PDB file of C-alpha atoms and ligand atoms in Angstrom:
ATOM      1  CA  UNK A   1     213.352  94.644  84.575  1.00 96.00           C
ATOM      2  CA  UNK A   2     211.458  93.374  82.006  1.00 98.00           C
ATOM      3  CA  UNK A   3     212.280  89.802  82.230  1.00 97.00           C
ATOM      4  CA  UNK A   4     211.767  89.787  86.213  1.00 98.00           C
ATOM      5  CA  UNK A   5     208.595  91.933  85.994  1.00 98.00           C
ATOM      6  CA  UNK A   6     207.101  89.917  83.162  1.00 98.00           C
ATOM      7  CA  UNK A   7     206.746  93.810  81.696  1.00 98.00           C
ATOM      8  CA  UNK A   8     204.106  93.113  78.439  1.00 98.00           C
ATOM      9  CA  UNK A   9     204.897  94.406  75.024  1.00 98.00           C
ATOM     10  CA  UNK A  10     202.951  98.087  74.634  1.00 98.00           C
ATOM     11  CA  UNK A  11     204.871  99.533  77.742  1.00 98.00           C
ATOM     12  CA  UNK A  12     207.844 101.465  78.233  1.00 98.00           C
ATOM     13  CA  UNK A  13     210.635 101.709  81.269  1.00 98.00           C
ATOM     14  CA  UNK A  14     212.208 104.762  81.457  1.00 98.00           C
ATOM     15  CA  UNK A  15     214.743 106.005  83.999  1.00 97.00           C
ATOM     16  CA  UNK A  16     214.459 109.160  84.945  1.00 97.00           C
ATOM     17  CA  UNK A  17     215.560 111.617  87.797  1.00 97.00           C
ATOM     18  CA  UNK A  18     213.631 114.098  90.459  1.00 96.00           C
ATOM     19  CA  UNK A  19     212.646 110.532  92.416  1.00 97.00           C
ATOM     20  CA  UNK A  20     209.327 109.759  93.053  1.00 98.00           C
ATOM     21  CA  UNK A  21     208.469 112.933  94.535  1.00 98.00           C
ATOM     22  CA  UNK A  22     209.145 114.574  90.500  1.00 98.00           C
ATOM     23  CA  UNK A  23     206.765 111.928  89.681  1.00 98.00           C
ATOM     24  CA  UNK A  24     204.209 113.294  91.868  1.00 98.00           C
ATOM     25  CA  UNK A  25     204.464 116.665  89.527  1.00 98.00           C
ATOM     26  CA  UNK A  26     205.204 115.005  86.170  1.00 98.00           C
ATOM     27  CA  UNK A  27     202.053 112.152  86.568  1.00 98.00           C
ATOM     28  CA  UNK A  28     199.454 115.133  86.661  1.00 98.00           C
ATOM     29  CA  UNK A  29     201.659 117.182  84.014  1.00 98.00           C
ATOM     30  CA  UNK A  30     201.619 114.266  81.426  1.00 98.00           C
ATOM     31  CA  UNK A  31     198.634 112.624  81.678  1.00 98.00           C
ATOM     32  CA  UNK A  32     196.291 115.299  82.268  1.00 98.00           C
ATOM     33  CA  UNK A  33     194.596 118.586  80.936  1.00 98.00           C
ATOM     34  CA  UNK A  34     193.605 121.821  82.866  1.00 97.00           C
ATOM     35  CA  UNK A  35     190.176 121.163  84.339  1.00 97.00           C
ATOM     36  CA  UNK A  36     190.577 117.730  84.795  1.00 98.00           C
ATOM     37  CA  UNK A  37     189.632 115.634  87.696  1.00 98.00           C
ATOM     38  CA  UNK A  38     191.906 112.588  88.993  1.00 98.00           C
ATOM     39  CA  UNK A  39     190.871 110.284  92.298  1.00 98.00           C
ATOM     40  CA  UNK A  40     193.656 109.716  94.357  1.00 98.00           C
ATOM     41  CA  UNK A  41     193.673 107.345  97.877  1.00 98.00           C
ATOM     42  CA  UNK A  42     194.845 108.966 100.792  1.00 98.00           C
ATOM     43  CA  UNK A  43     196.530 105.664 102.863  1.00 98.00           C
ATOM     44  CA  UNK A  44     199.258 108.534 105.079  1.00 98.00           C
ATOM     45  CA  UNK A  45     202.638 110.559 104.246  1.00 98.00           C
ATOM     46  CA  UNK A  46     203.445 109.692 100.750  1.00 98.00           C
ATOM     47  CA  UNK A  47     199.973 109.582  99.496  1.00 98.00           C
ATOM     48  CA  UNK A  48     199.224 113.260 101.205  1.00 98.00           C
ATOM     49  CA  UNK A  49     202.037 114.278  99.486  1.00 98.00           C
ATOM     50  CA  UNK A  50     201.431 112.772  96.091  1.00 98.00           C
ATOM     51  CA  UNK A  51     197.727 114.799  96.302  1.00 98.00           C
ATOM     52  CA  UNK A  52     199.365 118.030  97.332  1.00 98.00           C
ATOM     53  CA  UNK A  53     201.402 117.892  94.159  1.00 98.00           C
ATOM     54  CA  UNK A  54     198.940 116.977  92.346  1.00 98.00           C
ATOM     55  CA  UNK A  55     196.883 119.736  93.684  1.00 98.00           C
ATOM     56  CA  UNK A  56     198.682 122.238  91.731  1.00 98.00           C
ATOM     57  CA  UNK A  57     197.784 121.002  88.664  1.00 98.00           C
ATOM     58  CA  UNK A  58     194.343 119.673  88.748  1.00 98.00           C
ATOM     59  CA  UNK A  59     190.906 118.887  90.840  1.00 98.00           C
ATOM     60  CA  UNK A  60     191.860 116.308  93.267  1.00 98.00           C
ATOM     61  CA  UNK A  61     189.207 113.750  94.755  1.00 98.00           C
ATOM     62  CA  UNK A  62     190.259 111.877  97.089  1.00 98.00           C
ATOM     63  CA  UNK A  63     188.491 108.547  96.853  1.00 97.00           C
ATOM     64  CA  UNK A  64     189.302 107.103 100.436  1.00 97.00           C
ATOM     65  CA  UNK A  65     191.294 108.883 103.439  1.00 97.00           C
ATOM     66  CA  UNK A  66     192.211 106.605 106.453  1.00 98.00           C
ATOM     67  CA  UNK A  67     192.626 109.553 108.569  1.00 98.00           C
ATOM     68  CA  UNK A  68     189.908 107.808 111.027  1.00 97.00           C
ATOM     69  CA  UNK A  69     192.572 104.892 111.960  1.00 98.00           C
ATOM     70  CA  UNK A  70     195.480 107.177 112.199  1.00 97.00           C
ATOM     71  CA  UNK A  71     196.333 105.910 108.809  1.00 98.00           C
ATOM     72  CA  UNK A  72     196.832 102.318 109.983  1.00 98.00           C
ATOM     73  CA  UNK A  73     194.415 100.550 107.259  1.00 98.00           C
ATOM     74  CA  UNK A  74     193.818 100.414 103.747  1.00 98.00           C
ATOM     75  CA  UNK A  75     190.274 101.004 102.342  1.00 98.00           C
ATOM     76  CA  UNK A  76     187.832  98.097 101.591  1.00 97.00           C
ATOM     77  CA  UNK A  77     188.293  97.454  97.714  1.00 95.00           C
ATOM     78  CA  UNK A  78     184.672  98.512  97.941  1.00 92.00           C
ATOM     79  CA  UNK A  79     184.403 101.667  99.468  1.00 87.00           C
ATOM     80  CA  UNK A  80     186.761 103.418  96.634  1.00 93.00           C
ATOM     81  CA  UNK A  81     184.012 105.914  95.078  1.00 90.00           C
ATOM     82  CA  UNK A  82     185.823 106.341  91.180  1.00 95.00           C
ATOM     83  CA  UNK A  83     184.904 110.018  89.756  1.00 97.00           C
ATOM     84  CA  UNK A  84     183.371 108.960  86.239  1.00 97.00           C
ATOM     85  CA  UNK A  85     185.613 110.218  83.807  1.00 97.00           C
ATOM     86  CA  UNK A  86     188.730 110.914  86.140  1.00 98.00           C
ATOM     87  CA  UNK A  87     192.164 111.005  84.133  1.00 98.00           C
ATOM     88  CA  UNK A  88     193.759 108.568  86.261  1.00 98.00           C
ATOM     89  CA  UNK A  89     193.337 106.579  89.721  1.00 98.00           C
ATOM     90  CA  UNK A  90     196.421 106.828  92.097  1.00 98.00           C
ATOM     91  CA  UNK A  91     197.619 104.985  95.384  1.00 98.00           C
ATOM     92  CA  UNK A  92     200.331 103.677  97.219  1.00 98.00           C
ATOM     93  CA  UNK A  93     200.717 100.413  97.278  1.00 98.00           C
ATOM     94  CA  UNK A  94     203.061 100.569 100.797  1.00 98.00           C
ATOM     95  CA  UNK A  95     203.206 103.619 102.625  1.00 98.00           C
ATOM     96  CA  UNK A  96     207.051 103.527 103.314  1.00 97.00           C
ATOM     97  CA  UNK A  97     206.917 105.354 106.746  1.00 95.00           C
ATOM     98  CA  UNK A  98     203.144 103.934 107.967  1.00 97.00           C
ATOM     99  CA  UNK A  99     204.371 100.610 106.915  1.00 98.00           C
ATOM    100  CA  UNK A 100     200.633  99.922 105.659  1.00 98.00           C
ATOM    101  CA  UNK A 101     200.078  98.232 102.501  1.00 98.00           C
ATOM    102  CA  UNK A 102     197.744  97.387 100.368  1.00 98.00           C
ATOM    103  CA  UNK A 103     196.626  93.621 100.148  1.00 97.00           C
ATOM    104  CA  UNK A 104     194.784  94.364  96.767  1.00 98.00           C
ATOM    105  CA  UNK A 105     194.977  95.921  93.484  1.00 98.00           C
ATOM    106  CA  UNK A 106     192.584  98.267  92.931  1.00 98.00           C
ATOM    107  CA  UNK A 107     190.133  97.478  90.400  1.00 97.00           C
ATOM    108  CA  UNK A 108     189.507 100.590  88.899  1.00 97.00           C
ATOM    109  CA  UNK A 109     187.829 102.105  85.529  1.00 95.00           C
ATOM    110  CA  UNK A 110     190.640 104.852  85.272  1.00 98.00           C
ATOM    111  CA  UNK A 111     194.347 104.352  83.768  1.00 98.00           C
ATOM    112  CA  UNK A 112     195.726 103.222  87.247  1.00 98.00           C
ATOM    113  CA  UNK A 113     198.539 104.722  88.984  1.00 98.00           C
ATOM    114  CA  UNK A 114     200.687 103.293  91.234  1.00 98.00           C
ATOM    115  CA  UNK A 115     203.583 104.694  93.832  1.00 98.00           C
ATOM    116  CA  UNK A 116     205.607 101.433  93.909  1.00 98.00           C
ATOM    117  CA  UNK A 117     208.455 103.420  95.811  1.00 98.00           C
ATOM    118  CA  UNK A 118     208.565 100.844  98.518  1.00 97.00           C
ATOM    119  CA  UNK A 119     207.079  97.603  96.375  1.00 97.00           C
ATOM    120  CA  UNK A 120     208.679  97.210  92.982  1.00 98.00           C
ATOM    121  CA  UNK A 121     210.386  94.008  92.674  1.00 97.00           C
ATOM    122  CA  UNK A 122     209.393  92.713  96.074  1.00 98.00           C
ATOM    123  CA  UNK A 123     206.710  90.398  94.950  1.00 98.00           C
ATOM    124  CA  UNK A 124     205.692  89.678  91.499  1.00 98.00           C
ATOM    125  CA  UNK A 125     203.067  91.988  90.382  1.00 97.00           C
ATOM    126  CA  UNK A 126     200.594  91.753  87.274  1.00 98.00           C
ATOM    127  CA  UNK A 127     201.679  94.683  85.394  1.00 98.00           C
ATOM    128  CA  UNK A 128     199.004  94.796  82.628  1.00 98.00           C
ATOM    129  CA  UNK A 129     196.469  95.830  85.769  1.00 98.00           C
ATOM    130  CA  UNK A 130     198.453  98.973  85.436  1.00 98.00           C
ATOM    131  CA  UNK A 131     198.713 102.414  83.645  1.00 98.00           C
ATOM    132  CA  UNK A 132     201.571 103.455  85.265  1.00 98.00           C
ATOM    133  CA  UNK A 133     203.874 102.696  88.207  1.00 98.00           C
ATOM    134  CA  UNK A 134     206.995 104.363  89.581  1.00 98.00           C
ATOM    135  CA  UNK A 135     208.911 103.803  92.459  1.00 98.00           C
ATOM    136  CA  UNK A 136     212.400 106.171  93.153  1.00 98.00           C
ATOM    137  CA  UNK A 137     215.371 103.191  93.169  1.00 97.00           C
ATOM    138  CA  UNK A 138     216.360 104.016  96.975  1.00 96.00           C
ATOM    139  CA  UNK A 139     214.516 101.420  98.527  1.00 95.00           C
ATOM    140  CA  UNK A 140     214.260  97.903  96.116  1.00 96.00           C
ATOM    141  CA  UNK A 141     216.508  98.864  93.087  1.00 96.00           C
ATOM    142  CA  UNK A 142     219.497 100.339  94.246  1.00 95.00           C
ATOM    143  CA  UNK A 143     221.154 104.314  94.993  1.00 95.00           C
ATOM    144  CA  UNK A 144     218.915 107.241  95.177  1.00 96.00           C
ATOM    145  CA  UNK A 145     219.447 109.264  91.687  1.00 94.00           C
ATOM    146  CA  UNK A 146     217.395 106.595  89.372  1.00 97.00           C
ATOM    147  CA  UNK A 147     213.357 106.590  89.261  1.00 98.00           C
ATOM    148  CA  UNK A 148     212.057 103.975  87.234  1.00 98.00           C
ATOM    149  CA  UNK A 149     208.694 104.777  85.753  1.00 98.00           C
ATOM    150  CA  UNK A 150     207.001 101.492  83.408  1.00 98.00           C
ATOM    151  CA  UNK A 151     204.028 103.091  81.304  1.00 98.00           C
ATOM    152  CA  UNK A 152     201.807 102.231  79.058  1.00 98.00           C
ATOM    153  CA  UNK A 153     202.296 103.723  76.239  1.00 98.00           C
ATOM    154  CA  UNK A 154     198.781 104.928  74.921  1.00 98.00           C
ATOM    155  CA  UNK A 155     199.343 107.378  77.704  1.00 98.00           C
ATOM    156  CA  UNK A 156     202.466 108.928  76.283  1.00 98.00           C
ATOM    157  CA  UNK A 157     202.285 111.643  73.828  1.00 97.00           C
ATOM    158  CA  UNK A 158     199.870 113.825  75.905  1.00 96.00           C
ATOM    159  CA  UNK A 159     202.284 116.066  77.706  1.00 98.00           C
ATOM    160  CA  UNK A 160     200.703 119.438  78.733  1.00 98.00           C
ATOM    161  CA  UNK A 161     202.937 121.955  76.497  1.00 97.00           C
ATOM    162  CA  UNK A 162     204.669 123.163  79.579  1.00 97.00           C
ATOM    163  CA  UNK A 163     205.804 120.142  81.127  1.00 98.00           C
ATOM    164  CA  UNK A 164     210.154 119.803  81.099  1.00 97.00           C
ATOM    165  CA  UNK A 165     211.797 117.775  78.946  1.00 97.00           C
ATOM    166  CA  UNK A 166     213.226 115.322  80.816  1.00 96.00           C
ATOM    167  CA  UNK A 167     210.072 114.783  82.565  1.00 96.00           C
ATOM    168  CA  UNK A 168     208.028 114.253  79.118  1.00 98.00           C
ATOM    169  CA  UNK A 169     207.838 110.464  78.772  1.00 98.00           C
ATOM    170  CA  UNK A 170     207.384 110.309  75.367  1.00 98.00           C
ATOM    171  CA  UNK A 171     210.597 112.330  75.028  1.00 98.00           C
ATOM    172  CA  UNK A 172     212.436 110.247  77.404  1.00 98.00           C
ATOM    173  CA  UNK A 173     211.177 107.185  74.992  1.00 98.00           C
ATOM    174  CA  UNK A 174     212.170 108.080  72.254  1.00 98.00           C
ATOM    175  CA  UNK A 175     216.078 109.149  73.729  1.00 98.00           C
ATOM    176  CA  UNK A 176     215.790 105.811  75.202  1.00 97.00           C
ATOM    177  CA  UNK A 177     215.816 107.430  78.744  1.00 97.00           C
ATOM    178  CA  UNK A 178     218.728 109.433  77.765  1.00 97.00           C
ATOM    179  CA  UNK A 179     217.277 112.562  76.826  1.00 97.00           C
ATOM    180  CA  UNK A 180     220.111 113.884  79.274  1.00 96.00           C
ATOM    181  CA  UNK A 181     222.917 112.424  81.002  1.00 96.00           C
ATOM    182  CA  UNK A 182     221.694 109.380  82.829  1.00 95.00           C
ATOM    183  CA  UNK A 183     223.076 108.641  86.534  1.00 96.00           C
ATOM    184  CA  UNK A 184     225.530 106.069  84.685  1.00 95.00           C
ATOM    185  CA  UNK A 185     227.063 104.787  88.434  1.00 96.00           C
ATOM    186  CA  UNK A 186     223.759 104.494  89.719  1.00 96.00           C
ATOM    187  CA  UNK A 187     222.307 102.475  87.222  1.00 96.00           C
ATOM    188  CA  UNK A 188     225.211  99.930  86.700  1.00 97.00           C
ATOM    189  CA  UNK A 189     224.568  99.321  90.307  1.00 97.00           C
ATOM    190  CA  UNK A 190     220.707  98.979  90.119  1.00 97.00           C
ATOM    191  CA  UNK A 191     221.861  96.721  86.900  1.00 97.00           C
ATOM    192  CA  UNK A 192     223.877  94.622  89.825  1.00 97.00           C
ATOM    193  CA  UNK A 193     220.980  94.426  92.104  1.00 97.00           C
ATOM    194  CA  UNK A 194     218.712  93.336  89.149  1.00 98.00           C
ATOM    195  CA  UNK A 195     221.064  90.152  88.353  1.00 98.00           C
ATOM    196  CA  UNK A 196     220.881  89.521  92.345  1.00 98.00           C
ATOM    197  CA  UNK A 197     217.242  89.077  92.386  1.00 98.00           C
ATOM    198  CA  UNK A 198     217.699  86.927  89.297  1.00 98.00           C
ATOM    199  CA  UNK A 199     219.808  85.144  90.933  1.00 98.00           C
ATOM    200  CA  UNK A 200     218.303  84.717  94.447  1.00 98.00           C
ATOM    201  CA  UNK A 201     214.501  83.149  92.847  1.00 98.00           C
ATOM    202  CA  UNK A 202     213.795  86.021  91.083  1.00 98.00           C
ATOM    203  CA  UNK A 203     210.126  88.174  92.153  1.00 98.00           C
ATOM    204  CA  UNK A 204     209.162  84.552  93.484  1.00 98.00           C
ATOM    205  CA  UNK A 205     212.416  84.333  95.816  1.00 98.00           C
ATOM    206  CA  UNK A 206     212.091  88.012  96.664  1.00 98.00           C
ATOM    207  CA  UNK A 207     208.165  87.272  97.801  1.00 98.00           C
ATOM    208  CA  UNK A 208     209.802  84.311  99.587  1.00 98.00           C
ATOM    209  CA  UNK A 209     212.273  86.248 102.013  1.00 97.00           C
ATOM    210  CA  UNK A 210     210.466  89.516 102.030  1.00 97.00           C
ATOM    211  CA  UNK A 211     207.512  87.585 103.775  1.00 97.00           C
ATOM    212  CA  UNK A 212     209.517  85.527 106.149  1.00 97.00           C
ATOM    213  CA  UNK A 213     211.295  88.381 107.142  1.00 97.00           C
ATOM    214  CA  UNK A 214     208.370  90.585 108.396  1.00 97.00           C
ATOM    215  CA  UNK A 215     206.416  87.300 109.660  1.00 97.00           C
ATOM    216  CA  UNK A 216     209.814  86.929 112.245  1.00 97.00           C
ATOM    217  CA  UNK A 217     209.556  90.568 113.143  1.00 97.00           C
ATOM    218  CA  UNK A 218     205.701  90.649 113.702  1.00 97.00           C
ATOM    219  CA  UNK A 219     205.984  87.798 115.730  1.00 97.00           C
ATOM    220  CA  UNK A 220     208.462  89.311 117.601  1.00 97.00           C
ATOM    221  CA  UNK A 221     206.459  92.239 118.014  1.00 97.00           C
ATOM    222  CA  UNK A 222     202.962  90.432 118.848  1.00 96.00           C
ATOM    223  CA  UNK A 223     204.868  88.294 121.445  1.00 97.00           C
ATOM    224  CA  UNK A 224     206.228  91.106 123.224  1.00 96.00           C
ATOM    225  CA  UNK A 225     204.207  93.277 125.510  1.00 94.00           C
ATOM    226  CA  UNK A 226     206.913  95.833 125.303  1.00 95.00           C
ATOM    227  CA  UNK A 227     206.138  97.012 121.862  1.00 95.00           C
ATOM    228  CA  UNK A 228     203.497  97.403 119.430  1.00 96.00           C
ATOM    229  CA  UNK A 229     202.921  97.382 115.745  1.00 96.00           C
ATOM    230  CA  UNK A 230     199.906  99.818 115.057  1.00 95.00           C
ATOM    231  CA  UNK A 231     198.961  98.796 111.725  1.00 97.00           C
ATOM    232  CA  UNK A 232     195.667  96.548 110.910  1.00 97.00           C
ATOM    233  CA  UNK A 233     196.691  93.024 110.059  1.00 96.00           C
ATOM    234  CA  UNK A 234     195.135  92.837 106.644  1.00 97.00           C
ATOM    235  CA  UNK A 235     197.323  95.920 106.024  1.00 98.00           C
ATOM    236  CA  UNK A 236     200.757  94.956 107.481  1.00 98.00           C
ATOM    237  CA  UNK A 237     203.675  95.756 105.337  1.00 98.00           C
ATOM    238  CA  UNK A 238     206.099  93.069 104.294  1.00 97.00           C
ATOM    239  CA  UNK A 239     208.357  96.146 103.374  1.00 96.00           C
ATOM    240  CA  UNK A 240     208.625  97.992 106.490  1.00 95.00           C
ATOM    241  CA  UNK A 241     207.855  97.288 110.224  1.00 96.00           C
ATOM    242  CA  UNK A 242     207.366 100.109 112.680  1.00 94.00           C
ATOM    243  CA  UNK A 243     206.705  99.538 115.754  1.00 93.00           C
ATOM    244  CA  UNK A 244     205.822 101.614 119.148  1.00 93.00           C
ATOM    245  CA  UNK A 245     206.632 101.202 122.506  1.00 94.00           C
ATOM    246  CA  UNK A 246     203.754  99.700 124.310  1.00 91.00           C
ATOM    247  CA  UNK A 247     203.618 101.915 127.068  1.00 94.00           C
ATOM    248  CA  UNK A 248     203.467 105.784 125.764  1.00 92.00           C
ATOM    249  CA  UNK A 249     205.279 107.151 128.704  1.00 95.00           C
ATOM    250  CA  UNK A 250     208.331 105.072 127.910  1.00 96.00           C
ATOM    251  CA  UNK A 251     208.714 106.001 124.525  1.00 93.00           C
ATOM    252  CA  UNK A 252     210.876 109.089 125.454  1.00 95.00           C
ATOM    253  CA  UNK A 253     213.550 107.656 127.370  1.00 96.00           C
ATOM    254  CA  UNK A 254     213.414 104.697 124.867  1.00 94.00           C
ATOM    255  CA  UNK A 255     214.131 107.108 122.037  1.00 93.00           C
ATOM    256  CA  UNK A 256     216.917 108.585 124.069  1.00 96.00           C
ATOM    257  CA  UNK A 257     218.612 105.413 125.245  1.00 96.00           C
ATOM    258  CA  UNK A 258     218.613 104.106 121.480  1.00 95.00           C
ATOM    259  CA  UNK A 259     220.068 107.329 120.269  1.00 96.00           C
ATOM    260  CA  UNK A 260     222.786 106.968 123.528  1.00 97.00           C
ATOM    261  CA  UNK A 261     222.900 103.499 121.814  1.00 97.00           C
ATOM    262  CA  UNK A 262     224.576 104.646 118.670  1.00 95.00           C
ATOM    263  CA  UNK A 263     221.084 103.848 117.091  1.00 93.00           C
ATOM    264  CA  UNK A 264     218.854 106.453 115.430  1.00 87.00           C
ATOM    265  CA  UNK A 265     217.361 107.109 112.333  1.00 74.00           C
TER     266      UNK A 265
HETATM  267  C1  PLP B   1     206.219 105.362  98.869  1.00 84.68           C
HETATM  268  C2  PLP B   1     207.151 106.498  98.611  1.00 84.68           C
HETATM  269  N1  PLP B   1     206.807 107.435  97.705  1.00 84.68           N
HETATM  270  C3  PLP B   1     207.606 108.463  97.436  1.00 84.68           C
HETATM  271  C4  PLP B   1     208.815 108.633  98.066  1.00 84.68           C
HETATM  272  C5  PLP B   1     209.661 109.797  97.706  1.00 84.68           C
HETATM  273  O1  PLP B   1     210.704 109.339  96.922  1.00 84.68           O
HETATM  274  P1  PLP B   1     211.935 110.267  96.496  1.00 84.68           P
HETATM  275  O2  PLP B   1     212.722 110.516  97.733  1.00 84.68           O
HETATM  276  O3  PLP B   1     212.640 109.407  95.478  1.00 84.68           O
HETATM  277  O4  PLP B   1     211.376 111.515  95.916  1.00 84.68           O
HETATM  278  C6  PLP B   1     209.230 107.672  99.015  1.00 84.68           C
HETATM  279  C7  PLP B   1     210.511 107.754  99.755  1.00 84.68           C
HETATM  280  O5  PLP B   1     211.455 108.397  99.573  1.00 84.68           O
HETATM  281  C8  PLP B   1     208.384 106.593  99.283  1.00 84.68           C
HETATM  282  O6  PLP B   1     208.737 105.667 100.182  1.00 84.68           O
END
């Protein structure tokens, strides 16, 4: 990871477990105090759930919602209004399930946080922009059971007392991630996929296919007056392309046909 990645010297990878909804707890429980306030974008599913979490342990602001498009844009770089002195700035890159994602990193005067669930290893990314990012393997890396979490590690060491073991990153550092028994199948196989991407161009090649592969299925999409792709084309994921049936009152018997189909979920 830290060859493809280009990961600098002063950060730590850790694999952990809990995926990247444990993350949504253990972000909040290790980099922040009681009474603190953290800004956190609110792009659709994952990022509504990543606030709720985050909720329980400190003031959430939420710099940006895009409830006003249905959640089918990502906020001008300019309208994201930064709490002075907030613990950490959080967003989703790609919103797995809204398949909206942002063209931008935010530029940010907090440590910034990023849910890379659905974007790790898909493009090369400048890692030193970054406090922290995590991303559960399931979708880039390889089996669910692995969540890889790359910090930087001035922001280790400030664990609220409470906060578990194995989600303590300066514990899991120092037991070189094995602070407990470590999904051992799961990671030999992210391992595998790791010397795949090496192999196949490495973040370059990845950028390469993952691009031409939603370009074919946009086009196919914009060409068609059957469906529709919702999402705002500065904010079209490379990751994930939903689309909608053009005409509402199909969508039902579509759904049901494709299920009939042998094809669902
Ligand atoms: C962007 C994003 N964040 C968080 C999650 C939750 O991850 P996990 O299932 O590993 O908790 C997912 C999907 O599962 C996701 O796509």
């Amino acid at each position: 990871m830290r060859e493809l990645m280009g990961i600098p010297e002063g950060y730590s990878v850790l694999f952990m477990q809990g995926g990247a909804s444990g993350q949504f707890s253990a972000i909040p429980q290790n980099l922040t105090a009681p009474g603190d306030t953290v800004d956190i974008v609110n792009t659709g599913s994952w990022s509504k759930k990543a606030i709720a979490e985050a909720k329980k342990y400190v003031s959430v602001n939420v710099v940006a919602d895009e409830k006003a498009s249905n959640y089918s844009t990502v906020p001008d770089a300019a309208a994201l209004a930064q709490t002075p002195g907030a613990a950490y700035f959080h967003y989703t890159a790609n919103e797995t399930i809204g398949g909206v994602e942002f063209d931008y990193v935010p530029d940010v005067d907090a440590p910034l946080i990023c849910d890379m669930s659905s974007t790790i290893m898909s493009r090369p990314i400048d890692v030193s922009k970054f406090g922290l990012i995590y991303a559960g393997a399931q979708k880039n890396l390889g089996p669910a059971g692995i969540t890889v979490v790359i910090v930087r590690d001035d922001l280790m060491g400030k664990a609220r007392p409470e906060t578990p073991s194995v989600w303590d990153y300066a514990q899991m550092a120092a037991a070189d991630s094995m602070l407990n028994t470590p999904p051992t199948l799961a990671l030999y196989l992210l391992n595998l996929t790791l010397k795949w991407v090496k192999k196949n161009g490495g973040l370059e090649g990845m950028a390469a296919r993952n691009q031409a592969k939603a370009a074919k299925l946009y086009e196919a999409i914009d060409n068609s007056d059957f469906y529709s792709n919702p999402v705002a084309p500065n904010a079209r994921s490379w990751m994930n392309v939903p689309f909608l049936v053009a005409d509402p009152s199909l969508e039902k018997e579509f759904v049901s046909s494709a299920a009939d189909a042998g094809l669902t979920n």
